[in-house]
Coordinates of C-alpha atoms and ligand atoms in Angstrom, one line a residue:
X1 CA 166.0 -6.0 67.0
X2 CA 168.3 -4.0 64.5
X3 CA 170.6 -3.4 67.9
X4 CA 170.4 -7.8 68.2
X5 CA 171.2 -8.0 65.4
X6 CA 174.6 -5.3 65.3
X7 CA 175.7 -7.3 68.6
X8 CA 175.5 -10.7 66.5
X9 CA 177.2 -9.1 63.7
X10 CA 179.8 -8.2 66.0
X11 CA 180.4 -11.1 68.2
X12 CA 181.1 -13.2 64.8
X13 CA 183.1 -10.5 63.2
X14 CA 185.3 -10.7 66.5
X15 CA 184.9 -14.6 66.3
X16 CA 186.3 -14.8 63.0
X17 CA 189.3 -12.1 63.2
X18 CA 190.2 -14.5 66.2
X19 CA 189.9 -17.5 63.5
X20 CA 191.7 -15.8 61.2
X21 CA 194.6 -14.6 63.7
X22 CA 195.1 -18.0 64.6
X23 CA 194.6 -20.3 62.1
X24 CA 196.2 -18.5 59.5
X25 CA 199.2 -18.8 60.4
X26 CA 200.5 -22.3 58.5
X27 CA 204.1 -22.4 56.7
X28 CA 204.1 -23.5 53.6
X29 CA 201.2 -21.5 53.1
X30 CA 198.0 -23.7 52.0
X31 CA 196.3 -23.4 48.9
X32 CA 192.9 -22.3 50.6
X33 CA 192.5 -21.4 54.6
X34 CA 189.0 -20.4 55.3
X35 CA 188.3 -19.3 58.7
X36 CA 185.0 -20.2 60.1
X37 CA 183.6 -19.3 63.2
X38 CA 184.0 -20.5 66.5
X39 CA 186.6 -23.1 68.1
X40 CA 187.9 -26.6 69.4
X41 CA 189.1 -27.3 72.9
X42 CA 191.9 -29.3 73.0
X43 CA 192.4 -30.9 76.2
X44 CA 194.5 -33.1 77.8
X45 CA 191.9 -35.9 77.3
X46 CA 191.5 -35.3 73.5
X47 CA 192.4 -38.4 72.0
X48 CA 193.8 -38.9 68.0
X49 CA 191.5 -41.2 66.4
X50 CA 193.5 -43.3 63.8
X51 CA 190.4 -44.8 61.1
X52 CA 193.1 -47.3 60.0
X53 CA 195.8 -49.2 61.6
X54 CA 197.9 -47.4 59.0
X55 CA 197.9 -44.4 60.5
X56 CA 198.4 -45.1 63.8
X57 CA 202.2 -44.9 64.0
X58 CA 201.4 -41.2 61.8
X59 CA 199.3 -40.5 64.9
X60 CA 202.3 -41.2 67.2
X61 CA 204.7 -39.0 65.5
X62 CA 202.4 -36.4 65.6
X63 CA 201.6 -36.7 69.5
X64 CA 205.2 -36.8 70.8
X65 CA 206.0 -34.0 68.6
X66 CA 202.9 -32.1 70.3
X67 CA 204.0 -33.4 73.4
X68 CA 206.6 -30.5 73.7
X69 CA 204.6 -28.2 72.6
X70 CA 201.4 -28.9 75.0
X71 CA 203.0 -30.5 77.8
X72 CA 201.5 -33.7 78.1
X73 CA 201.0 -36.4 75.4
X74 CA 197.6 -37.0 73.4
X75 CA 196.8 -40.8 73.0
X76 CA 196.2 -42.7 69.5
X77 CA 194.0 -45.2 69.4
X78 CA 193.0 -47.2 66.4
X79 CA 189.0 -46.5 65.9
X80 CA 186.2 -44.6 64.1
X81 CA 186.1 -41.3 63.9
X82 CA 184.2 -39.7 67.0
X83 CA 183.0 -36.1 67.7
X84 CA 185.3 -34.2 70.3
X85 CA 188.6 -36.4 68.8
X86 CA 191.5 -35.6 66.3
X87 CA 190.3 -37.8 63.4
X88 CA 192.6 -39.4 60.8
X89 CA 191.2 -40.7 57.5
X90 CA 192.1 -41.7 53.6
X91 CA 190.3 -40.4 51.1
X92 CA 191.4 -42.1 47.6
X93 CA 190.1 -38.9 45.3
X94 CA 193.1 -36.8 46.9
X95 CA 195.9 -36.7 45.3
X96 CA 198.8 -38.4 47.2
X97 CA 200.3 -35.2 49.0
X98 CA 196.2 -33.5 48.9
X99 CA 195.0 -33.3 52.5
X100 CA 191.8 -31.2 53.7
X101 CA 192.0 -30.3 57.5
X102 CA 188.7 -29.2 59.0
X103 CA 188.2 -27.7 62.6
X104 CA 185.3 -26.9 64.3
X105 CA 183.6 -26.6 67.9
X106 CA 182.8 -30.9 67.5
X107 CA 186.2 -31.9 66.6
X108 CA 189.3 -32.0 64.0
X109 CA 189.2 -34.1 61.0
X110 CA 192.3 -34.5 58.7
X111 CA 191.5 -36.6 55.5
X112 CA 194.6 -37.3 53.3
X113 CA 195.2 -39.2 50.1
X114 CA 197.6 -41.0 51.7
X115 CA 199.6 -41.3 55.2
X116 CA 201.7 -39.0 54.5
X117 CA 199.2 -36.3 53.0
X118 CA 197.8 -37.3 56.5
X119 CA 201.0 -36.5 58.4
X120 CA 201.9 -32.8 56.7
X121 CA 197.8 -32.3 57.3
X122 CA 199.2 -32.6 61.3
X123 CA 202.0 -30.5 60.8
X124 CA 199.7 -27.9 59.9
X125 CA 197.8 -28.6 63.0
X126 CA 200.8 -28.6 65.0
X127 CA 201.1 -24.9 63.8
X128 CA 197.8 -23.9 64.7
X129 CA 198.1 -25.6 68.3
X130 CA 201.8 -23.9 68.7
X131 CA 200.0 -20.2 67.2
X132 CA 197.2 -20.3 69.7
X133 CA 197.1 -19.9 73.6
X134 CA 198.3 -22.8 75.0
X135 CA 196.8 -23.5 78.8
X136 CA 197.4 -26.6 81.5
X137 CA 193.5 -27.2 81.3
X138 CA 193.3 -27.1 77.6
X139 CA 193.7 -25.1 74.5
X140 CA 191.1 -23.1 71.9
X141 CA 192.0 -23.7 68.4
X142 CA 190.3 -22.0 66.3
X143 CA 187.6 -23.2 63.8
X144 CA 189.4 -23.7 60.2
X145 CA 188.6 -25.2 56.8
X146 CA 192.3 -25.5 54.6
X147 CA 192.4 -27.3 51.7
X148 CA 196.3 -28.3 51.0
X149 CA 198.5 -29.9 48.3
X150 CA 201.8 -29.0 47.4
X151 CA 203.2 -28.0 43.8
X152 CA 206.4 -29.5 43.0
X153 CA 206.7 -33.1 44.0
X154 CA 210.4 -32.7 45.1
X155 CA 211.3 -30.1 48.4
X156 CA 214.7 -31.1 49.7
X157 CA 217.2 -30.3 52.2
X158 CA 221.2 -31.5 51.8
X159 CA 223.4 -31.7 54.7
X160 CA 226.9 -32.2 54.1
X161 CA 228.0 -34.6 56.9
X162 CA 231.9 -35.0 55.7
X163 CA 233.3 -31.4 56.0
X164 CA 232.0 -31.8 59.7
X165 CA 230.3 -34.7 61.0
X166 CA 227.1 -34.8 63.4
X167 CA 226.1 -37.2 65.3
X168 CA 222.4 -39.4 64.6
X169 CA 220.6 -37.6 67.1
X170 CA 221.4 -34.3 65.2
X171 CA 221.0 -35.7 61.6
X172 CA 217.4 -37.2 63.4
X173 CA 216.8 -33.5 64.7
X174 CA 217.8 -31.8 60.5
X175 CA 215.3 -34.6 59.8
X176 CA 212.4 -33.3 62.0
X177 CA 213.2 -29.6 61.2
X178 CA 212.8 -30.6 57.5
X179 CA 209.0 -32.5 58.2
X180 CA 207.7 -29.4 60.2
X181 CA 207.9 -27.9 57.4
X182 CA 206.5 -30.4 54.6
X183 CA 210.2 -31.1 53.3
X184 CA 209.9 -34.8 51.4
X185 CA 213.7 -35.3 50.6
X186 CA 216.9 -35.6 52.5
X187 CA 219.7 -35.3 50.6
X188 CA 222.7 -36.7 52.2
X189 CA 225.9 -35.6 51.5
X190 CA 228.3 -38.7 52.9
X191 CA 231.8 -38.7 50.6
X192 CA 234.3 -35.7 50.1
X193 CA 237.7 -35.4 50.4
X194 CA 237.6 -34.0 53.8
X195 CA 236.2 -37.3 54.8
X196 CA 234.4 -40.4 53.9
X197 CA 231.3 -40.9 56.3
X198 CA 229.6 -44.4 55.5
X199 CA 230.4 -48.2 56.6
X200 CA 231.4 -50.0 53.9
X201 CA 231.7 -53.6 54.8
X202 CA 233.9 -54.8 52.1
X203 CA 236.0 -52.0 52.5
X204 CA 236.6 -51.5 56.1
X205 CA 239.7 -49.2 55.4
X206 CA 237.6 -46.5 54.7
X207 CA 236.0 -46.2 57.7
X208 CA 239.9 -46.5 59.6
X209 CA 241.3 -44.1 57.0
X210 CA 239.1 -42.2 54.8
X211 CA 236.9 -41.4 57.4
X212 CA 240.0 -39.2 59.5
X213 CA 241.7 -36.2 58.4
X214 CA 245.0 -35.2 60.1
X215 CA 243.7 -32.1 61.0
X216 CA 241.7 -28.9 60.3
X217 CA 242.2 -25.5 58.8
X218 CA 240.9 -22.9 60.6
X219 CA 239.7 -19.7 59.2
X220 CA 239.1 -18.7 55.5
X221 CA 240.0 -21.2 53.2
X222 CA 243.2 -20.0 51.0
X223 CA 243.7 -16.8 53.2
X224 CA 244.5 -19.0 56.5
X225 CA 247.9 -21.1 56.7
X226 CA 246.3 -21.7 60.3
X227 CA 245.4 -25.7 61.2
X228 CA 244.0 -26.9 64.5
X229 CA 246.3 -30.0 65.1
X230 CA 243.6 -31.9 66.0
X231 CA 242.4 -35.3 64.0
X232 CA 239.1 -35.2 62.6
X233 CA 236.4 -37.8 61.7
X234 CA 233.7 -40.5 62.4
X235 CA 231.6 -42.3 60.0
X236 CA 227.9 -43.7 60.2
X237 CA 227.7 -47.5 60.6
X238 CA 225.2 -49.2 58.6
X239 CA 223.1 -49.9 61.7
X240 CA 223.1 -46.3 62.2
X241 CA 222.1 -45.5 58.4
X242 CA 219.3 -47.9 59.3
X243 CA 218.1 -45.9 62.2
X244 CA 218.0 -42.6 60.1
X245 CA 216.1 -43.8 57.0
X246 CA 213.5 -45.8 59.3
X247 CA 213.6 -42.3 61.2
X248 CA 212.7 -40.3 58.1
X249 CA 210.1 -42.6 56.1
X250 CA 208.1 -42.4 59.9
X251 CA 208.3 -38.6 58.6
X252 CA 207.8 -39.2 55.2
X253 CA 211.2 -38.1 54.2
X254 CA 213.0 -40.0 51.1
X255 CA 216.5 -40.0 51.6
X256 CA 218.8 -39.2 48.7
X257 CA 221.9 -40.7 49.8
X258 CA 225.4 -38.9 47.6
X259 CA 228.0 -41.0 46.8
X260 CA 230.4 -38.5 45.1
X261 CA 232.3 -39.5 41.6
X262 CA 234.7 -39.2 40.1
X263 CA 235.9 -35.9 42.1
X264 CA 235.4 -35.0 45.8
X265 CA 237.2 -38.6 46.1
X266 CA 240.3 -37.4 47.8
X267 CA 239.5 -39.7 50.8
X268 CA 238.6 -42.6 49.0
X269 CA 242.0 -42.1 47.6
X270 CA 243.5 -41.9 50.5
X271 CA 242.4 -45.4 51.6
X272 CA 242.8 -46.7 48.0
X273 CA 245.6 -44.8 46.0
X274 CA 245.6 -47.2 43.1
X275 CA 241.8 -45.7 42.4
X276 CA 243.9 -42.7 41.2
X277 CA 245.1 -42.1 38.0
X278 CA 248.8 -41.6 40.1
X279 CA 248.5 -43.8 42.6
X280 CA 249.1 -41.4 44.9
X281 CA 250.2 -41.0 48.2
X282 CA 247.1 -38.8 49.0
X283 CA 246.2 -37.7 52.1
X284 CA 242.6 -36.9 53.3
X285 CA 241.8 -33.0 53.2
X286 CA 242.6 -30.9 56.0
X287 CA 241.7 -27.7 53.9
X288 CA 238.6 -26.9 52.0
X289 CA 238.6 -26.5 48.6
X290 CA 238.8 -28.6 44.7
X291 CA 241.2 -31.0 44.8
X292 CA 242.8 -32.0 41.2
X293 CA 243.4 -35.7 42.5
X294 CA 239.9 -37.5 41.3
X295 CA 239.0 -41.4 40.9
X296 CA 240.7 -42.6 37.5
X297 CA 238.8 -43.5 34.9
X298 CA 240.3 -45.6 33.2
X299 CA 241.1 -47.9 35.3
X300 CA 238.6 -51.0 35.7
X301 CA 239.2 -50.9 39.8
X302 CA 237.7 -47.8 40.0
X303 CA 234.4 -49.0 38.3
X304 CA 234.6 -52.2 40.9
X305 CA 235.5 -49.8 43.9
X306 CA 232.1 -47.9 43.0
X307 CA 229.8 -50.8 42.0
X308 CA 230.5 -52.4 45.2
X309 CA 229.7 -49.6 47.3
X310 CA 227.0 -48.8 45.6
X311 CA 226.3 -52.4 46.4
X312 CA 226.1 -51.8 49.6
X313 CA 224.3 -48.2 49.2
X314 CA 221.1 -49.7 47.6
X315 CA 220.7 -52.7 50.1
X316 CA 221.0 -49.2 53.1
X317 CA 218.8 -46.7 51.0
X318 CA 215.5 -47.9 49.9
X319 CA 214.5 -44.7 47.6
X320 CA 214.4 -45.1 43.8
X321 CA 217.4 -41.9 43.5
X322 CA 221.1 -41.7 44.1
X323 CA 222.7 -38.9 44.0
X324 CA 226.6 -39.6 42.1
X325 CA 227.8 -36.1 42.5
X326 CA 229.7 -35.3 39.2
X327 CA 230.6 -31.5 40.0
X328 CA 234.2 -29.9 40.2
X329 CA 236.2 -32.8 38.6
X330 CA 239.0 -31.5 37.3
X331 CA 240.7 -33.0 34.5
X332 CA 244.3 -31.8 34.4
X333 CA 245.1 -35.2 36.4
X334 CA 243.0 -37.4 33.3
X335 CA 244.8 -35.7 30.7
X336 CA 248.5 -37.1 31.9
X337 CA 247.0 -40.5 33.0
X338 CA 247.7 -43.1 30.3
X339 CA 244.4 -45.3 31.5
X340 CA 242.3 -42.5 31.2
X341 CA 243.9 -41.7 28.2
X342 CA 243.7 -45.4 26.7
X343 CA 240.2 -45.0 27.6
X344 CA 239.0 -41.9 25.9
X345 CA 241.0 -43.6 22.6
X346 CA 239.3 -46.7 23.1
X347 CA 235.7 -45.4 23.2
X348 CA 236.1 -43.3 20.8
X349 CA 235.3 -40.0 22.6
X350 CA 236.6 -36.9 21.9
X351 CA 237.9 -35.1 25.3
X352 CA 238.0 -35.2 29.1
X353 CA 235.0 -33.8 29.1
X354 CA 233.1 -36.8 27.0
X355 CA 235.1 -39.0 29.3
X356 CA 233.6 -37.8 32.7
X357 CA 230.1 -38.5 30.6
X358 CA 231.7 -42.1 30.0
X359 CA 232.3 -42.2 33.7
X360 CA 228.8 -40.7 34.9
X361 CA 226.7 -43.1 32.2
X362 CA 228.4 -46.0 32.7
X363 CA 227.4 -46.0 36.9
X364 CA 224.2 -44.6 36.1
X365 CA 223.4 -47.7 33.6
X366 CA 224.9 -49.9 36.2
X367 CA 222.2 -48.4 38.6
X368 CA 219.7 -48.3 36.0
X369 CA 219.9 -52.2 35.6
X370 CA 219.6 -52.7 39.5
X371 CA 215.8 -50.2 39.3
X372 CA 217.2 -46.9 40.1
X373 CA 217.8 -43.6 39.0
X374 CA 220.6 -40.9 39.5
X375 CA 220.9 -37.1 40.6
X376 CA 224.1 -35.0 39.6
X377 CA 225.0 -32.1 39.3
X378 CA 224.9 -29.6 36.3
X379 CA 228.3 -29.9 35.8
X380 CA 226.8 -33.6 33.9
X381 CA 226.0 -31.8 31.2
X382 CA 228.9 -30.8 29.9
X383 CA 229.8 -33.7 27.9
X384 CA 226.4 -35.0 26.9
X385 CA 223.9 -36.7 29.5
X386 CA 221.3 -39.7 29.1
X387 CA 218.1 -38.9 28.9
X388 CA 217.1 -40.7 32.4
X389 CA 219.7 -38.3 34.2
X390 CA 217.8 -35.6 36.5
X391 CA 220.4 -32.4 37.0
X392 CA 220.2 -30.4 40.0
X393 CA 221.0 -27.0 39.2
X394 CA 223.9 -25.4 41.7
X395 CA 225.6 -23.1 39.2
X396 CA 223.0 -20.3 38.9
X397 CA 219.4 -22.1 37.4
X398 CA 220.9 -21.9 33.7
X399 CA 222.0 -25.5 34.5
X400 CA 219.1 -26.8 34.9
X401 CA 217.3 -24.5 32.3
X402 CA 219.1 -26.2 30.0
X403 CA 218.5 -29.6 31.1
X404 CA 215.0 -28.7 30.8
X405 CA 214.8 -27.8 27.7
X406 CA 216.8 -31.2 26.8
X407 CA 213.7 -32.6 28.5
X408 CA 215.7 -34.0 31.6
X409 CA 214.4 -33.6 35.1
X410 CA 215.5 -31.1 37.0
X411 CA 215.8 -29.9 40.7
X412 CA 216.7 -26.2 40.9
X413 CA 219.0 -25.4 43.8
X414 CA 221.0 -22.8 42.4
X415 CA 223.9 -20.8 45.1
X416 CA 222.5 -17.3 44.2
X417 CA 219.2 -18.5 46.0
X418 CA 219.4 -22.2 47.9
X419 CA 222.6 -22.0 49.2
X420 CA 222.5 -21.7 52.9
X421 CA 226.1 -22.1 53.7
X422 CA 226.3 -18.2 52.3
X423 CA 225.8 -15.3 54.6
X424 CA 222.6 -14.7 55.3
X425 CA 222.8 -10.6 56.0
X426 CA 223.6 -7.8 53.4
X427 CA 226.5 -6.8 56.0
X428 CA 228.1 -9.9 57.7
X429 CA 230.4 -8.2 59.7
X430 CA 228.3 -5.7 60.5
X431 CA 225.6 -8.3 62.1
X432 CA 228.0 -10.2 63.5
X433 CA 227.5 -13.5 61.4
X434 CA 229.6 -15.6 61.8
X435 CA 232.2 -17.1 58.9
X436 CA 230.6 -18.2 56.0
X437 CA 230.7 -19.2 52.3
X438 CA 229.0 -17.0 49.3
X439 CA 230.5 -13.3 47.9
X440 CA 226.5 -12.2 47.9
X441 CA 224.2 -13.2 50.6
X442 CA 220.8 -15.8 50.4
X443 CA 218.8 -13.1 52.6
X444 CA 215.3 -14.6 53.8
X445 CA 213.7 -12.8 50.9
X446 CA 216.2 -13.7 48.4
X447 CA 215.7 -17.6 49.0
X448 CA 211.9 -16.7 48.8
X449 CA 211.8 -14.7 46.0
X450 CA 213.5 -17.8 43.7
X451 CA 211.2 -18.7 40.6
X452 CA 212.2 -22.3 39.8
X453 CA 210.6 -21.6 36.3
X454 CA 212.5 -18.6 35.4
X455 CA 213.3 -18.7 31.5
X456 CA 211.3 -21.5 30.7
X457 CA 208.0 -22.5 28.5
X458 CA 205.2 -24.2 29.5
X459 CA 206.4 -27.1 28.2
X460 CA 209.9 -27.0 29.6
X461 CA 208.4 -26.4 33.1
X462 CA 207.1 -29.6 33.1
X463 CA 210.7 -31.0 33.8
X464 CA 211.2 -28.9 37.0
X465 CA 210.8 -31.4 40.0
X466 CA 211.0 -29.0 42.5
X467 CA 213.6 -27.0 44.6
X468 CA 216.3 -27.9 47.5
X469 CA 218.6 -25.8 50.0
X470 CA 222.2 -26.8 50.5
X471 CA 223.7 -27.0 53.3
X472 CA 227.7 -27.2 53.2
X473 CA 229.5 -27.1 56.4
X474 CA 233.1 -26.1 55.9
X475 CA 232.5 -23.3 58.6
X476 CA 230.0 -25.1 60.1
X477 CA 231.0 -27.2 62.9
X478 CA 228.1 -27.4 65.8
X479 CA 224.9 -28.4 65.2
X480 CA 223.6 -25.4 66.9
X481 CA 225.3 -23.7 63.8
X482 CA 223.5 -26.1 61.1
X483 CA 220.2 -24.8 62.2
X484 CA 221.1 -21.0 62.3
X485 CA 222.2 -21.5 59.0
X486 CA 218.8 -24.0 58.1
X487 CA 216.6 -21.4 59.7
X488 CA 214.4 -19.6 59.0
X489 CA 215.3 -19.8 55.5
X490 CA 214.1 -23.4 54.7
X491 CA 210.5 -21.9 55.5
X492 CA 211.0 -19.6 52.7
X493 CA 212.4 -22.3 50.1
X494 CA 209.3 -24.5 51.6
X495 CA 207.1 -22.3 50.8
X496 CA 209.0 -21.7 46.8
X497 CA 208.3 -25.6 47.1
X498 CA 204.8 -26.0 48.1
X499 CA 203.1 -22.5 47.9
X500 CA 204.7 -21.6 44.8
X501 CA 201.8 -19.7 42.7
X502 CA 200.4 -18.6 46.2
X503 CA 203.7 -17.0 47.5
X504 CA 203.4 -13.3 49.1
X505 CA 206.7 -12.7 50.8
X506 CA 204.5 -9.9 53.3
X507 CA 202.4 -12.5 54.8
X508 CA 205.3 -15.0 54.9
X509 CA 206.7 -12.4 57.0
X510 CA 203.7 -12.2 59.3
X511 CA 203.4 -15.8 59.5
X512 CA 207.2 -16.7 60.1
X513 CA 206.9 -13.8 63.3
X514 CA 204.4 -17.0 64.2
X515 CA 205.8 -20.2 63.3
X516 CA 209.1 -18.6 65.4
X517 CA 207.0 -19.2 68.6
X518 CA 206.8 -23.0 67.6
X519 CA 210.9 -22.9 66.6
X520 CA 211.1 -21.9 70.3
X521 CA 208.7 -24.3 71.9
X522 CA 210.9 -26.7 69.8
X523 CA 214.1 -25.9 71.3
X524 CA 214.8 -25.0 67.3
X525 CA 217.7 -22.8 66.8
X526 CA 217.6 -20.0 64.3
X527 CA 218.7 -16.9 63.1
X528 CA 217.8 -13.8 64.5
X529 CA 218.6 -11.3 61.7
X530 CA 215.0 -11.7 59.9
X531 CA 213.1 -11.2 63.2
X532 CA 215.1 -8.2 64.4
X533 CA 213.7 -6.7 61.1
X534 CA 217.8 -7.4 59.6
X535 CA 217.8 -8.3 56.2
Ligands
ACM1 C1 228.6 -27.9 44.7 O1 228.3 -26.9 45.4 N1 229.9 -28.1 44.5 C2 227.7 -28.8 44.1
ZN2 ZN1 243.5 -42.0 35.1

């Protein structure tokens, strides 16, 4: 009896360290992950079980996503749950984001507070499938009880699509490598002066003009003299723009479109020069940089130029936020400019500085008035913000520490953590990396080890929203490139974004040596420093 009994203790000891080796494994990591004993089979024949037609097209996403994972494709249907299935439900006392995800021998049930707590309850199934031993016949996953909800409400990722352009299929790909891992924001960076990257129907010059730079420097900015001689550009059509936000709201993904004011304009210039204070000629960047040539603002045509793209912006861009830039505008050209200088006289402010809040307020009341809100940058502090304004912290998080404790909202993605344009290595050159932005690196553990409440109360952490990476591609042409710079350290600011509270950067580790296996099923590029144990 007493031997029985040893031999039962140690089939289910065995049973669960199996459990636990394969179904913790999830990235972010979930709140709770209790492994219980025993498995599913997952077989070609299993089939997702949608309780509402509502989840259906959740169901779809999930099963072509698993499709390159397993090899063959699971079917959705719209019924009941049923034992044996992949079962999708609501459950109204979740919160919105909540999802519990329960697997045992009789099936998988994912309850969500709403579709898209449903949808990240997947992803985490799609980790579990991708972390366990995948077979033609079928596949054990192993039994699992996770309860799951994120802690900041915002976890972005920016691309900058104007220093170099991708195509939709690669901004759609960014888009899916952002949902495995429970990202709800895209934050799309679509004016600069290297280029101006959106259709703009009543102003189809900027998609002849704006949209092309003469050529491109190559090498270091301001150490190269070196161009390419070859003529840059593209921009999205609005049917396109279509594409990718229907693209991203199937994967939950609010995108934060950035229309850049009043500098980074240089291209908007270019096609318009009487929207500068000199009225130029400009020419669209062929360098990288802070150009001192910004939009005038004293000029009424500049306020008609933006309110009409903008125009055009919210009929494209459904979600309540638009990002209007605000960072690097200098003001040398403002302080000769008679309009701008009419301006700051006739409003009574006191400086350039008050006049680039002029600027910022007066769009962000004009968006205001049409029901939505604005992003910017810290530098929108400097000469006062509104109250409605939510600052996302690049400069270092004091930024945004100090819009918190104005009681703004605030997303922190500061360079010394977020930025993942910067080398990603503690010796570039010596890794081979290639040319990148940043005089210290954003190592794995670096991104991961970011507090987004550093320096703040109670109280004043209340107004941190959550946390972004951004993605700026002056040295980053191929898309291939965009994800060795995206991975694997969006895992780490994903977990900062949902985990935070639960982080241990150890088991990230351990789990990220997992979730790599998935990246590779995926056809995902990444980095290899971090898995050859290069930091
Ligand atoms: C920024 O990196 N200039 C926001
Ligand atoms: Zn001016």
């Amino acid at each position: 009896m007493k031997r029985l009994l040893l031999v039962i203790f140690a089939i289910a000891c065995a049973a669960t360290a199996y459990a636990v080796e394969y179904a913790n494994v999830i990235v972010p990591r979930p709140l709770s992950c209790e492994a219980i004993e025993g498995s599913f089979a997952l077989t070609p024949k299993t089939t997702i079980r949608a309780t509402l037609p509502s989840l259906v097209p959740t169901g779809e996403v999930f099963a072509a996503d698993l499709e390159v994972v397993l090899g063959n494709k699971l079917v959705v249907k719209k019924s009941s749950a049923k034992k044996g299935a992949i079962n999708l439900a609501l459950n109204s006392a979740l919160a919105s984001e909540e999802y519990t995800l329960k697997i045992t021998a009789d099936g998988v049930w994912i309850t969500g507070g709403s579709e898209r707590a449903v949808f990240y309850g997947l992803q985490s199934l799609r980790q579990i499938v991708a972390a366990s031993d995948i077979t033609a016949a079928g596949t054990k996953i192993s039994a699992v009880n996770i309860a799951d909800k994120p802690h900041f409400a915002y976890r972005g990722g920016m691309l900058d699509v104007c220093r170099h352009i991708f195509t939709v299929d690669e901004v759609k790909r960014y888009i899916d490598i952002l949902a495995l891992h429970k990202i709800n924001k895209f934050h799309w960076h679509l004016t600069e002066d290297q280029g101006w990257r959106i259709e703009i129907k009543r102003y189809p010059e900027l998609s002849e003009v704006g949209a092309y730079r003469n050529q491109t420097l190559i090498g270091r900015n301001r150490k190269s003299k070196l161009y390419d001689g070859t003529r840059y550009g593209g921009v999205f059509t609005q049917d396109e723009v279509r594409e990718v936000v229907a693209y991203a709201s199937a994967r939950y993904i609010d995108i934060i479109p950035e229309i850049e004011m009043p500098g980074h304009a240089v291209a908007a210039l270019t096609t318009y020069p009487h929207l500068g204070c000199t009225g130029g000629p400009y020419e669209v960047w062929t360098r990288w940089g802070i150009s001192e040539n910004i939009f005038c603002a004293g000029k009424e045509s500049t306020f008609e130029f933006i309110e009409n793209v903008l125009t055009e912006v919210l009929e494209l861009f459904p979600y309540k936020y638009i990002h209007i830039g605000g960072d690097e505008a200098p003001r040398a050209m403002w302080k000769q400019c008679p309009h701008c200088q009419k301006r700051i006289k006739d409003e009574g402010l006191r400086d350039e500085h008050q006049l680039q809040s002029y600027f910022m307020e007066r769009v962000e009341r004009w968006l205001n008035e049409r029901g939505r809100s604005i992003i910017g940058w810290d530098e929108i502090l400097q000469g006062g913000i509104s109250k409605s304004a939510t600052v996302m912290s690049w400069r270092g998080t004091k930024g945004g520490i100090a819009a918190a404790k104005l009681g703004n909202d605030v997303i922190m993605a500061p360079n010394t953590y977020c930025y993942i344009d910067y080398y990603q290595t503690s010796d570039p050159a010596a890794n081979g990396e290639p040319l990148a932005n940043g005089r210290r690196p954003v190592t794995l553990a670096k991104n991961y080890s970011l507090d987004p409440y550093a320096g703040l109360d109670e109280h004043q952490q209340k107004f941190i929203k959550g946390v972004q990476v951004n993605l700026w591609t002056e040295y980053v042409s191929t898309f291939d490139h965009v994800q060795h710079m995206l991975l694997p350290r969006l895992a780490a600011l994903a977990e900062t974004g949902w985990s935070y509270g639960n982080k241990d950067y150890a088991d990230f580790s351990r789990r990220m040596h997992i979730l790599r296996k998935l990246y590779d099923k995926q056809g995902f590029v990444y980095a290899p420093y971090f898995f050859n144990g290069i930091e």
